[in-house]
mmCIF file of C-alpha atoms (C1' of nucleotides) and ligand atoms in Angstrom:
data_model
loop_
_atom_site.group_PDB
_atom_site.id
_atom_site.type_symbol
_atom_site.label_atom_id
_atom_site.label_comp_id
_atom_site.label_asym_id
_atom_site.label_seq_id
_atom_site.Cartn_x
_atom_site.Cartn_y
_atom_site.Cartn_z
ATOM 1 C CA MET A 1 1.165 -1.784 -39.288
ATOM 2 C CA SER A 2 4.502 -2.602 -38.041
ATOM 3 C CA ALA A 3 5.189 -3.686 -34.506
ATOM 4 C CA PRO A 4 6.094 -0.734 -32.368
ATOM 5 C CA THR A 5 9.843 -0.403 -31.651
ATOM 6 C CA LEU A 6 11.642 0.783 -28.668
ATOM 7 C CA THR A 7 12.287 4.041 -30.398
ATOM 8 C CA SER A 8 8.796 4.920 -31.668
ATOM 9 C CA SER A 9 7.056 7.669 -29.952
ATOM 10 C CA ALA A 10 3.818 7.314 -28.112
ATOM 11 C CA ARG A 11 2.065 9.009 -31.068
ATOM 12 C CA ASN A 12 3.349 6.418 -33.429
ATOM 13 C CA ARG A 13 2.549 3.548 -31.274
ATOM 14 C CA LEU A 14 -1.012 4.834 -31.164
ATOM 15 C CA LEU A 15 -1.178 5.280 -34.853
ATOM 16 C CA ASP A 16 0.411 1.746 -35.421
ATOM 17 C CA VAL A 17 -2.640 0.112 -33.634
ATOM 18 C CA GLY A 18 -4.886 2.185 -35.956
ATOM 19 C CA ALA A 19 -6.500 4.185 -33.242
ATOM 20 C CA ARG A 20 -7.139 7.793 -32.673
ATOM 21 C CA ALA A 21 -4.149 9.525 -31.041
ATOM 22 C CA THR A 22 -6.019 11.813 -28.569
ATOM 23 C CA PRO A 23 -4.099 14.094 -26.194
ATOM 24 C CA ALA A 24 -5.103 12.138 -23.262
ATOM 25 C CA ARG A 25 -3.729 8.824 -24.823
ATOM 26 C CA GLU A 26 -0.588 10.427 -25.958
ATOM 27 C CA HIS A 27 0.248 12.048 -22.771
ATOM 28 C CA VAL A 28 -0.430 8.889 -20.591
ATOM 29 C CA LEU A 29 1.476 6.628 -23.039
ATOM 30 C CA GLU A 30 4.395 9.126 -23.089
ATOM 31 C CA ILE A 31 4.384 9.235 -19.366
ATOM 32 C CA LEU A 32 4.396 5.377 -19.154
ATOM 33 C CA LEU A 33 7.229 4.999 -21.711
ATOM 34 C CA ALA A 34 9.375 7.604 -19.897
ATOM 35 C CA ALA A 35 8.818 5.885 -16.467
ATOM 36 C CA THR A 36 11.424 3.368 -15.122
ATOM 37 C CA ARG A 37 8.862 1.511 -12.955
ATOM 38 C CA ALA A 38 5.133 0.698 -13.079
ATOM 39 C CA LEU A 39 3.087 3.693 -12.280
ATOM 40 C CA SER A 40 -0.119 3.891 -10.165
ATOM 41 C CA HIS A 41 -3.195 6.097 -11.530
ATOM 42 C CA GLN A 42 -2.084 8.689 -8.933
ATOM 43 C CA GLU A 43 1.455 8.810 -10.062
ATOM 44 C CA ILE A 44 0.373 9.243 -13.688
ATOM 45 C CA GLU A 45 -2.015 11.824 -12.812
ATOM 46 C CA ALA A 46 0.502 13.795 -10.819
ATOM 47 C CA ALA A 47 3.115 13.439 -13.817
ATOM 48 C CA ALA A 48 0.476 14.687 -16.242
ATOM 49 C CA ARG A 49 -0.443 17.714 -14.083
ATOM 50 C CA LYS A 50 3.260 18.570 -13.673
ATOM 51 C CA GLN A 51 3.668 18.842 -17.369
ATOM 52 C CA GLY A 52 0.562 21.117 -17.476
ATOM 53 C CA PHE A 53 -1.882 18.498 -18.749
ATOM 54 C CA ASN A 54 -5.007 18.053 -16.805
ATOM 55 C CA PHE A 55 -7.828 15.594 -17.284
ATOM 56 C CA ASP A 56 -10.531 13.772 -15.412
ATOM 57 C CA ARG A 57 -9.761 10.866 -13.212
ATOM 58 C CA VAL A 58 -12.366 8.659 -15.061
ATOM 59 C CA THR A 59 -10.721 9.538 -18.407
ATOM 60 C CA LEU A 60 -7.373 8.300 -17.070
ATOM 61 C CA TYR A 61 -8.922 5.051 -15.995
ATOM 62 C CA ARG A 62 -10.497 4.609 -19.338
ATOM 63 C CA VAL A 63 -7.415 5.470 -21.213
ATOM 64 C CA LEU A 64 -5.373 3.056 -19.252
ATOM 65 C CA ASP A 65 -7.837 0.270 -19.751
ATOM 66 C CA TRP A 66 -7.967 1.018 -23.388
ATOM 67 C CA LEU A 67 -4.089 0.965 -23.617
ATOM 68 C CA VAL A 68 -4.156 -2.540 -21.846
ATOM 69 C CA THR A 69 -6.660 -3.900 -24.419
ATOM 70 C CA GLN A 70 -4.493 -2.521 -27.268
ATOM 71 C CA GLN A 71 -1.619 -4.260 -25.702
ATOM 72 C CA LEU A 72 0.211 -1.059 -25.376
ATOM 73 C CA ALA A 73 0.427 -1.237 -21.635
ATOM 74 C CA HIS A 74 -0.103 -3.865 -18.975
ATOM 75 C CA LYS A 75 -1.539 -3.822 -15.684
ATOM 76 C CA ILE A 76 -0.319 -5.222 -12.478
ATOM 77 C CA GLU A 77 -1.943 -5.566 -9.036
ATOM 78 C CA GLY A 78 0.099 -4.509 -6.030
ATOM 79 C CA GLN A 79 -0.051 -5.666 -2.389
ATOM 80 C CA ASP A 80 -1.668 -2.273 -1.652
ATOM 81 C CA ARG A 81 -5.032 -2.747 -3.748
ATOM 82 C CA VAL A 82 -3.563 -0.372 -6.263
ATOM 83 C CA TRP A 83 -3.170 -1.092 -10.079
ATOM 84 C CA ARG A 84 0.046 -0.094 -11.497
ATOM 85 C CA PHE A 85 0.723 0.228 -15.310
ATOM 86 C CA ASN A 86 3.715 0.109 -17.622
ATOM 87 C CA ALA A 87 4.172 0.534 -21.370
ATOM 88 C CA ILE A 88 4.809 -2.729 -23.195
ATOM 89 C CA THR A 89 7.994 -2.559 -25.360
ATOM 90 C CA VAL A 90 9.289 -5.170 -27.727
ATOM 91 C CA THR A 91 11.503 -6.341 -25.013
ATOM 92 C CA SER A 92 8.747 -6.517 -22.485
ATOM 93 C CA THR A 93 5.903 -7.979 -24.381
ATOM 94 C CA GLU A 94 6.615 -11.584 -23.372
ATOM 95 C CA HIS A 95 8.113 -10.931 -20.148
ATOM 96 C CA GLY A 96 7.430 -13.458 -17.362
ATOM 97 C CA HIS A 97 5.641 -10.864 -15.127
ATOM 98 C CA ALA A 98 8.173 -10.703 -12.299
ATOM 99 C CA HIS A 99 7.728 -7.672 -10.344
ATOM 100 C CA PHE A 100 9.409 -5.970 -7.365
ATOM 101 C CA HIS A 101 7.375 -4.280 -4.709
ATOM 102 C CA CYS A 102 9.290 -1.923 -2.360
ATOM 103 C CA THR A 103 7.803 -2.500 1.064
ATOM 104 C CA ARG A 104 9.126 0.912 2.303
ATOM 105 C CA CYS A 105 8.101 3.467 -0.424
ATOM 106 C CA GLY A 106 5.504 1.127 -2.278
ATOM 107 C CA GLN A 107 7.081 1.629 -5.596
ATOM 108 C CA VAL A 108 6.735 -1.127 -8.131
ATOM 109 C CA PHE A 109 9.444 -2.166 -10.726
ATOM 110 C CA CYS A 110 9.147 -4.571 -13.577
ATOM 111 C CA LEU A 111 11.873 -6.983 -13.564
ATOM 112 C CA GLU A 112 11.827 -7.504 -17.339
ATOM 113 C CA GLN A 113 15.253 -8.921 -17.680
ATOM 114 C CA LEU A 114 15.008 -11.799 -15.470
ATOM 115 C CA GLU A 115 12.842 -14.674 -16.712
ATOM 116 C CA PRO A 116 11.440 -16.089 -13.624
ATOM 117 C CA SER A 117 11.833 -19.852 -13.875
ATOM 118 C CA PHE A 118 9.605 -21.541 -11.236
ATOM 119 C CA ALA A 119 9.150 -25.240 -10.982
ATOM 120 C CA VAL A 120 5.431 -25.657 -10.136
ATOM 121 C CA THR A 121 3.591 -28.913 -10.224
ATOM 122 C CA LEU A 122 -0.296 -28.148 -9.854
ATOM 123 C CA PRO A 123 -2.373 -30.698 -7.983
ATOM 124 C CA ALA A 124 -4.569 -32.719 -10.311
ATOM 125 C CA GLY A 125 -7.435 -30.930 -11.868
ATOM 126 C CA PHE A 126 -5.992 -27.411 -11.884
ATOM 127 C CA ARG A 127 -5.388 -25.968 -15.400
ATOM 128 C CA PHE A 128 -2.469 -23.562 -15.619
ATOM 129 C CA GLU A 129 -2.900 -20.303 -17.353
ATOM 130 C CA LYS A 130 -0.141 -17.909 -16.205
ATOM 131 C CA ALA A 131 2.015 -17.216 -13.247
ATOM 132 C CA GLU A 132 2.796 -14.061 -11.585
ATOM 133 C CA LEU A 133 5.894 -13.712 -9.403
ATOM 134 C CA THR A 134 6.248 -10.603 -6.851
ATOM 135 C CA ILE A 135 9.348 -10.011 -4.982
ATOM 136 C CA GLN A 136 9.038 -7.993 -1.906
ATOM 137 C CA GLY A 137 11.881 -6.033 -0.477
ATOM 138 C CA ILE A 138 13.673 -2.663 -0.184
ATOM 139 C CA CYS A 139 14.276 -0.680 -3.498
ATOM 140 C CA PRO A 140 17.775 0.863 -4.141
ATOM 141 C CA SER A 141 16.791 4.394 -3.254
ATOM 142 C CA CYS A 142 15.183 3.201 0.132
ATOM 143 C CA ALA A 143 18.220 0.978 0.888
ATOM 144 C CA THR A 144 20.678 3.812 0.766
ATOM 145 C CA ASP A 145 18.782 5.858 3.407
ATOM 146 C CA MET B 1 2.735 -22.976 25.105
ATOM 147 C CA SER B 2 3.319 -25.813 22.696
ATOM 148 C CA ALA B 3 3.062 -25.151 19.125
ATOM 149 C CA PRO B 4 -0.563 -25.710 17.812
ATOM 150 C CA THR B 5 -0.805 -29.003 15.923
ATOM 151 C CA LEU B 6 -2.963 -30.085 12.991
ATOM 152 C CA THR B 7 -5.344 -31.651 15.423
ATOM 153 C CA SER B 8 -5.801 -28.926 18.031
ATOM 154 C CA SER B 9 -9.117 -27.177 17.948
ATOM 155 C CA ALA B 10 -9.541 -23.446 17.288
ATOM 156 C CA ARG B 11 -10.044 -22.888 20.908
ATOM 157 C CA ASN B 12 -6.901 -24.670 22.037
ATOM 158 C CA ARG B 13 -4.971 -22.682 19.384
ATOM 159 C CA LEU B 14 -6.128 -19.582 20.792
ATOM 160 C CA LEU B 15 -5.315 -20.527 24.380
ATOM 161 C CA ASP B 16 -2.058 -21.718 23.142
ATOM 162 C CA VAL B 17 -1.062 -18.058 22.179
ATOM 163 C CA GLY B 18 -2.214 -16.946 25.596
ATOM 164 C CA ALA B 19 -5.026 -15.055 24.237
ATOM 165 C CA ARG B 20 -8.845 -14.642 24.916
ATOM 166 C CA ALA B 21 -10.793 -17.297 23.291
ATOM 167 C CA THR B 22 -13.798 -15.009 22.456
ATOM 168 C CA PRO B 23 -16.630 -16.374 20.568
ATOM 169 C CA ALA B 24 -15.850 -14.258 17.462
ATOM 170 C CA ARG B 25 -12.168 -15.621 17.275
ATOM 171 C CA GLU B 26 -13.310 -19.061 17.910
ATOM 172 C CA HIS B 27 -15.885 -19.128 15.039
ATOM 173 C CA VAL B 28 -13.722 -17.447 12.709
ATOM 174 C CA LEU B 29 -10.739 -19.662 13.322
ATOM 175 C CA GLU B 30 -12.859 -22.846 13.124
ATOM 176 C CA ILE B 31 -14.156 -21.598 9.755
ATOM 177 C CA LEU B 32 -10.672 -21.076 8.472
ATOM 178 C CA LEU B 33 -9.509 -24.406 9.896
ATOM 179 C CA ALA B 34 -12.359 -26.234 8.236
ATOM 180 C CA ALA B 35 -11.892 -24.358 4.667
ATOM 181 C CA THR B 36 -9.970 -26.131 1.909
ATOM 182 C CA ARG B 37 -9.020 -22.898 0.459
ATOM 183 C CA ALA B 38 -8.368 -19.298 1.373
ATOM 184 C CA LEU B 39 -11.500 -17.397 2.380
ATOM 185 C CA SER B 40 -12.526 -13.647 1.754
ATOM 186 C CA HIS B 41 -14.268 -11.664 4.341
ATOM 187 C CA GLN B 42 -17.382 -12.188 2.632
ATOM 188 C CA GLU B 43 -17.110 -15.913 2.529
ATOM 189 C CA ILE B 44 -16.203 -16.014 6.067
ATOM 190 C CA GLU B 45 -19.239 -13.838 7.060
ATOM 191 C CA ALA B 46 -21.532 -16.037 4.935
ATOM 192 C CA ALA B 47 -20.202 -19.177 6.602
ATOM 193 C CA ALA B 48 -20.496 -17.770 10.205
ATOM 194 C CA ARG B 49 -24.099 -16.621 9.448
ATOM 195 C CA LYS B 50 -25.024 -20.148 8.125
ATOM 196 C CA GLN B 51 -24.028 -21.546 11.425
ATOM 197 C CA GLY B 52 -26.156 -19.031 13.316
ATOM 198 C CA PHE B 53 -23.248 -16.845 14.372
ATOM 199 C CA ASN B 54 -23.551 -13.196 13.468
ATOM 200 C CA PHE B 55 -21.286 -10.324 14.201
ATOM 201 C CA ASP B 56 -20.273 -6.900 12.774
ATOM 202 C CA ARG B 57 -18.150 -6.548 9.750
ATOM 203 C CA VAL B 58 -15.669 -4.404 11.627
ATOM 204 C CA THR B 59 -15.344 -7.170 14.203
ATOM 205 C CA LEU B 60 -14.493 -9.526 11.587
ATOM 206 C CA TYR B 61 -11.811 -7.343 10.185
ATOM 207 C CA ARG B 62 -10.340 -6.915 13.394
ATOM 208 C CA VAL B 63 -10.461 -10.430 14.298
ATOM 209 C CA LEU B 64 -8.884 -11.534 11.006
ATOM 210 C CA ASP B 65 -5.935 -8.952 11.529
ATOM 211 C CA TRP B 66 -5.462 -10.267 15.102
ATOM 212 C CA LEU B 67 -5.232 -13.769 13.958
ATOM 213 C CA VAL B 68 -2.606 -12.746 11.473
ATOM 214 C CA THR B 69 -0.524 -10.970 14.176
ATOM 215 C CA GLN B 70 -0.830 -14.020 16.311
ATOM 216 C CA GLN B 71 0.520 -16.007 13.541
ATOM 217 C CA LEU B 72 -2.692 -18.090 13.520
ATOM 218 C CA ALA B 73 -3.634 -17.148 9.944
ATOM 219 C CA HIS B 74 -2.169 -15.547 6.963
ATOM 220 C CA LYS B 75 -3.483 -13.099 4.443
ATOM 221 C CA ILE B 76 -3.127 -13.048 0.801
ATOM 222 C CA GLU B 77 -3.940 -10.418 -1.811
ATOM 223 C CA GLY B 78 -5.761 -11.586 -4.835
ATOM 224 C CA GLN B 79 -6.133 -10.214 -8.354
ATOM 225 C CA ASP B 80 -9.547 -8.714 -7.312
ATOM 226 C CA ARG B 81 -8.432 -6.315 -4.561
ATOM 227 C CA VAL B 82 -9.745 -8.679 -1.923
ATOM 228 C CA TRP B 83 -7.839 -10.276 0.919
ATOM 229 C CA ARG B 84 -8.218 -13.809 1.665
ATOM 230 C CA PHE B 85 -7.226 -15.670 4.754
ATOM 231 C CA ASN B 86 -6.561 -19.146 5.746
ATOM 232 C CA ALA B 87 -5.331 -20.877 9.062
ATOM 233 C CA ILE B 88 -1.768 -21.552 9.629
ATOM 234 C CA THR B 89 -1.000 -25.159 10.360
ATOM 235 C CA VAL B 90 2.339 -26.640 11.337
ATOM 236 C CA THR B 91 2.582 -27.993 7.684
ATOM 237 C CA SER B 92 1.795 -24.443 6.368
ATOM 238 C CA THR B 93 3.689 -22.141 8.497
ATOM 239 C CA GLU B 94 6.854 -21.857 6.540
ATOM 240 C CA HIS B 95 5.232 -22.508 3.138
ATOM 241 C CA GLY B 96 6.402 -20.556 0.079
ATOM 242 C CA HIS B 97 3.359 -18.502 -0.311
ATOM 243 C CA ALA B 98 2.250 -20.197 -3.646
ATOM 244 C CA HIS B 99 -1.427 -19.594 -4.424
ATOM 245 C CA PHE B 100 -3.714 -20.485 -7.152
ATOM 246 C CA HIS B 101 -6.405 -18.010 -8.372
ATOM 247 C CA CYS B 102 -9.156 -19.428 -10.446
ATOM 248 C CA THR B 103 -10.074 -16.886 -13.169
ATOM 249 C CA ARG B 104 -13.495 -18.201 -13.505
ATOM 250 C CA CYS B 105 -15.019 -18.382 -10.101
ATOM 251 C CA GLY B 106 -12.476 -16.317 -8.171
ATOM 252 C CA GLN B 107 -11.728 -18.870 -5.730
ATOM 253 C CA VAL B 108 -8.152 -18.880 -4.143
ATOM 254 C CA PHE B 109 -6.388 -22.179 -3.134
ATOM 255 C CA CYS B 110 -3.148 -22.381 -1.128
ATOM 256 C CA LEU B 111 -0.477 -24.561 -2.671
ATOM 257 C CA GLU B 112 1.055 -25.651 0.369
ATOM 258 C CA GLN B 113 2.548 -28.856 -0.792
ATOM 259 C CA LEU B 114 4.685 -27.227 -3.570
ATOM 260 C CA GLU B 115 7.640 -25.301 -2.411
ATOM 261 C CA PRO B 116 7.921 -22.779 -5.233
ATOM 262 C CA SER B 117 11.606 -22.735 -6.234
ATOM 263 C CA PHE B 118 12.327 -19.790 -8.539
ATOM 264 C CA ALA B 119 15.632 -18.646 -9.551
ATOM 265 C CA VAL B 120 15.637 -14.853 -9.441
ATOM 266 C CA THR B 121 18.672 -12.551 -9.509
ATOM 267 C CA LEU B 122 17.641 -9.182 -8.687
ATOM 268 C CA PRO B 123 19.307 -6.070 -10.085
ATOM 269 C CA ALA B 124 22.020 -4.329 -8.116
ATOM 270 C CA GLY B 125 20.625 -2.350 -5.120
ATOM 271 C CA PHE B 126 17.423 -4.351 -4.700
ATOM 272 C CA ARG B 127 17.155 -6.077 -1.247
ATOM 273 C CA PHE B 128 15.063 -9.273 -1.144
ATOM 274 C CA GLU B 129 12.582 -9.905 1.616
ATOM 275 C CA LYS B 130 10.110 -12.397 0.201
ATOM 276 C CA ALA B 131 8.752 -13.800 -2.809
ATOM 277 C CA GLU B 132 5.048 -14.471 -3.756
ATOM 278 C CA LEU B 133 3.986 -16.710 -6.495
ATOM 279 C CA THR B 134 0.329 -16.706 -7.898
ATOM 280 C CA ILE B 135 -0.731 -18.982 -10.515
ATOM 281 C CA GLN B 136 -3.766 -18.207 -12.393
ATOM 282 C CA GLY B 137 -5.885 -20.682 -14.190
ATOM 283 C CA ILE B 138 -9.038 -22.872 -13.813
ATOM 284 C CA CYS B 139 -9.804 -24.665 -10.617
ATOM 285 C CA PRO B 140 -11.015 -28.379 -10.664
ATOM 286 C CA SER B 141 -14.610 -27.687 -10.173
ATOM 287 C CA CYS B 142 -14.826 -24.936 -12.817
ATOM 288 C CA ALA B 143 -12.813 -27.203 -15.191
ATOM 289 C CA THR B 144 -15.390 -30.002 -15.097
ATOM 290 C CA ASP B 145 -18.247 -27.718 -16.108
ATOM 291 C "C1'" DT C 1 -16.936 -6.025 44.298
ATOM 292 C "C1'" DA C 2 -14.312 -2.265 42.151
ATOM 293 C "C1'" DT C 3 -10.770 -1.337 38.675
ATOM 294 C "C1'" DT C 4 -8.527 -1.821 34.640
ATOM 295 C "C1'" DT C 5 -8.083 -3.970 30.188
ATOM 296 C "C1'" DT C 6 -9.590 -5.633 25.932
ATOM 297 C "C1'" DA C 7 -13.285 -6.934 22.612
ATOM 298 C "C1'" DT C 8 -17.445 -5.591 20.169
ATOM 299 C "C1'" DG C 9 -21.000 -2.751 17.605
ATOM 300 C "C1'" DC C 10 -22.413 1.269 15.304
ATOM 301 C "C1'" DA C 11 -21.971 5.089 12.507
ATOM 302 C "C1'" DA C 12 -19.304 7.578 9.676
ATOM 303 C "C1'" DC C 13 -15.557 7.717 6.936
ATOM 304 C "C1'" DC C 14 -11.878 6.812 3.068
ATOM 305 C "C1'" DG C 15 -9.807 5.716 -1.455
ATOM 306 C "C1'" DA C 16 -9.627 3.107 -5.587
ATOM 307 C "C1'" DG C 17 -12.343 2.147 -9.279
ATOM 308 C "C1'" DT C 18 -17.032 2.151 -11.935
ATOM 309 C "C1'" DT C 19 -21.556 3.632 -14.195
ATOM 310 C "C1'" DG C 20 -24.656 6.682 -16.684
ATOM 311 C "C1'" DC C 21 -25.316 10.258 -19.231
ATOM 312 C "C1'" DA C 22 -24.641 14.636 -21.419
ATOM 313 C "C1'" DC C 23 -21.610 17.130 -24.318
ATOM 314 C "C1'" DG C 24 -17.684 17.661 -27.578
ATOM 315 C "C1'" DT C 25 -14.791 16.222 -31.023
ATOM 316 C "C1'" DC C 26 -13.342 13.775 -34.803
ATOM 317 C "C1'" DG C 27 -13.585 11.392 -39.221
ATOM 318 C "C1'" DA C 28 -16.557 9.642 -42.902
ATOM 319 C "C1'" DC C 29 -19.804 10.512 -46.222
ATOM 320 C "C1'" DC C 30 -22.779 13.153 -49.119
ATOM 321 C "C1'" DG D 1 -18.358 22.804 -46.708
ATOM 322 C "C1'" DG D 2 -22.443 20.858 -43.932
ATOM 323 C "C1'" DT D 3 -24.563 16.530 -41.747
ATOM 324 C "C1'" DC D 4 -24.406 12.485 -39.418
ATOM 325 C "C1'" DG D 5 -22.687 8.766 -36.529
ATOM 326 C "C1'" DA D 6 -19.023 6.967 -33.776
ATOM 327 C "C1'" DC D 7 -16.283 7.605 -30.161
ATOM 328 C "C1'" DG D 8 -13.695 10.266 -26.503
ATOM 329 C "C1'" DT D 9 -14.149 13.313 -22.319
ATOM 330 C "C1'" DG D 10 -16.192 15.483 -18.101
ATOM 331 C "C1'" DC D 11 -19.044 15.512 -14.248
ATOM 332 C "C1'" DA D 12 -21.738 13.556 -10.534
ATOM 333 C "C1'" DA D 13 -23.175 9.822 -8.247
ATOM 334 C "C1'" DC D 14 -22.286 5.569 -7.080
ATOM 335 C "C1'" DT D 15 -19.913 0.748 -5.390
ATOM 336 C "C1'" DC D 16 -17.219 -1.877 -2.569
ATOM 337 C "C1'" DG D 17 -13.574 -3.264 0.488
ATOM 338 C "C1'" DG D 18 -11.553 -1.847 4.140
ATOM 339 C "C1'" DT D 19 -10.703 1.894 8.360
ATOM 340 C "C1'" DT D 20 -11.266 5.001 12.224
ATOM 341 C "C1'" DG D 21 -13.356 6.933 16.488
ATOM 342 C "C1'" DC D 22 -15.921 6.381 20.157
ATOM 343 C "C1'" DA D 23 -19.213 4.512 23.161
ATOM 344 C "C1'" DT D 24 -20.493 0.234 25.356
ATOM 345 C "C1'" DA D 25 -20.016 -4.673 26.735
ATOM 346 C "C1'" DA D 26 -17.391 -8.246 28.573
ATOM 347 C "C1'" DA D 27 -13.095 -10.390 30.581
ATOM 348 C "C1'" DA D 28 -9.377 -10.217 33.371
ATOM 349 C "C1'" DT D 29 -7.095 -8.438 37.554
ATOM 350 C "C1'" DA D 30 -6.953 -7.027 41.971
HETATM 351 MN MN1 MN E 201 5.728 -5.794 -15.762
HETATM 352 MN MN1 MN E 202 -1.256 -19.435 1.654
HETATM 353 ZN ZN1 ZN E 203 11.517 1.977 -1.953
HETATM 354 ZN ZN1 ZN E 204 -12.975 -22.015 -10.304
#
DNA sequence: TATTTTATGCAACCGAGTTGCACGTCGACC
DNA sequence: GGTCGACGTGCAACTCGGTTGCATAAAATA
């Protein structure tokens, strides 16, 4: 049960966690691994349909939740009340959860490379668990229009 | 049309922006001003009902939106797909939008005092607009239980 | 007062996510 | 291989936060 590497396929990642590699799980994880940004439920559904794989909405929600509990994906909440998911790779496992939300097209990008260093001193009595930093702005493809 | 100060009443703030000071607006703004944290639609509705003032859900949504456009309140999105609002005071107008979300009771606190200084270098092509920093953890009242 | 503007109430709607339950499928065990 | 239990999937109905359209009420303006 070695840690999944960047090169391991969706199927191998699933087997690595000692779980059933069902078609739904494989397809979803593949889509997430291929994506360059965090994908919403709708985007994942569309991507799956485009490659001829179709399944129920609910199944997708359950697969995504399951991937999160297995630490194969992580889930972020956007400004638009929509959850987005991206696959966790060795380089992203411990990232500082900095995300970029394009205010024009709504796409969400994970900013894995930059470790967000923020200086926050909480008022007395507050116990820190984790921080989430979201940058809003215009994404490259929207900026060139 | 002077800038509203910390001591001005809800009514005065409304008149300051040259708007109708309707009962709904007054009550909602009063509730927001009295709160020590950001309030959800439900919390505001409950607070209003408790002081004998009742109105339609939709009216509340519209009043809150209006307060935001008038820069009398600001709106934040929590991890629970719920919007929360708090009154803008002179000290909070230009705050850096740092918020604390209690993972146990769900309450959201504005961390006005601390200017969240984060060093983020966006990848090429991304245009910065604003940053939002949310700290998750346990709030004082939950921590003592 | 009459006219126009703006706020409120009500009902129906929307979209993301959830729940319950029946059915299918897989793996384990005999 | 056949039987069983565990688990994954599909379907329908539901929840919940938030919106929209439209009729009515209440201010502002004249
Ligand atoms: Mn991420
Ligand atoms: Mn705030
Ligand atoms: Zn964009
Ligand atoms: Zn708490």
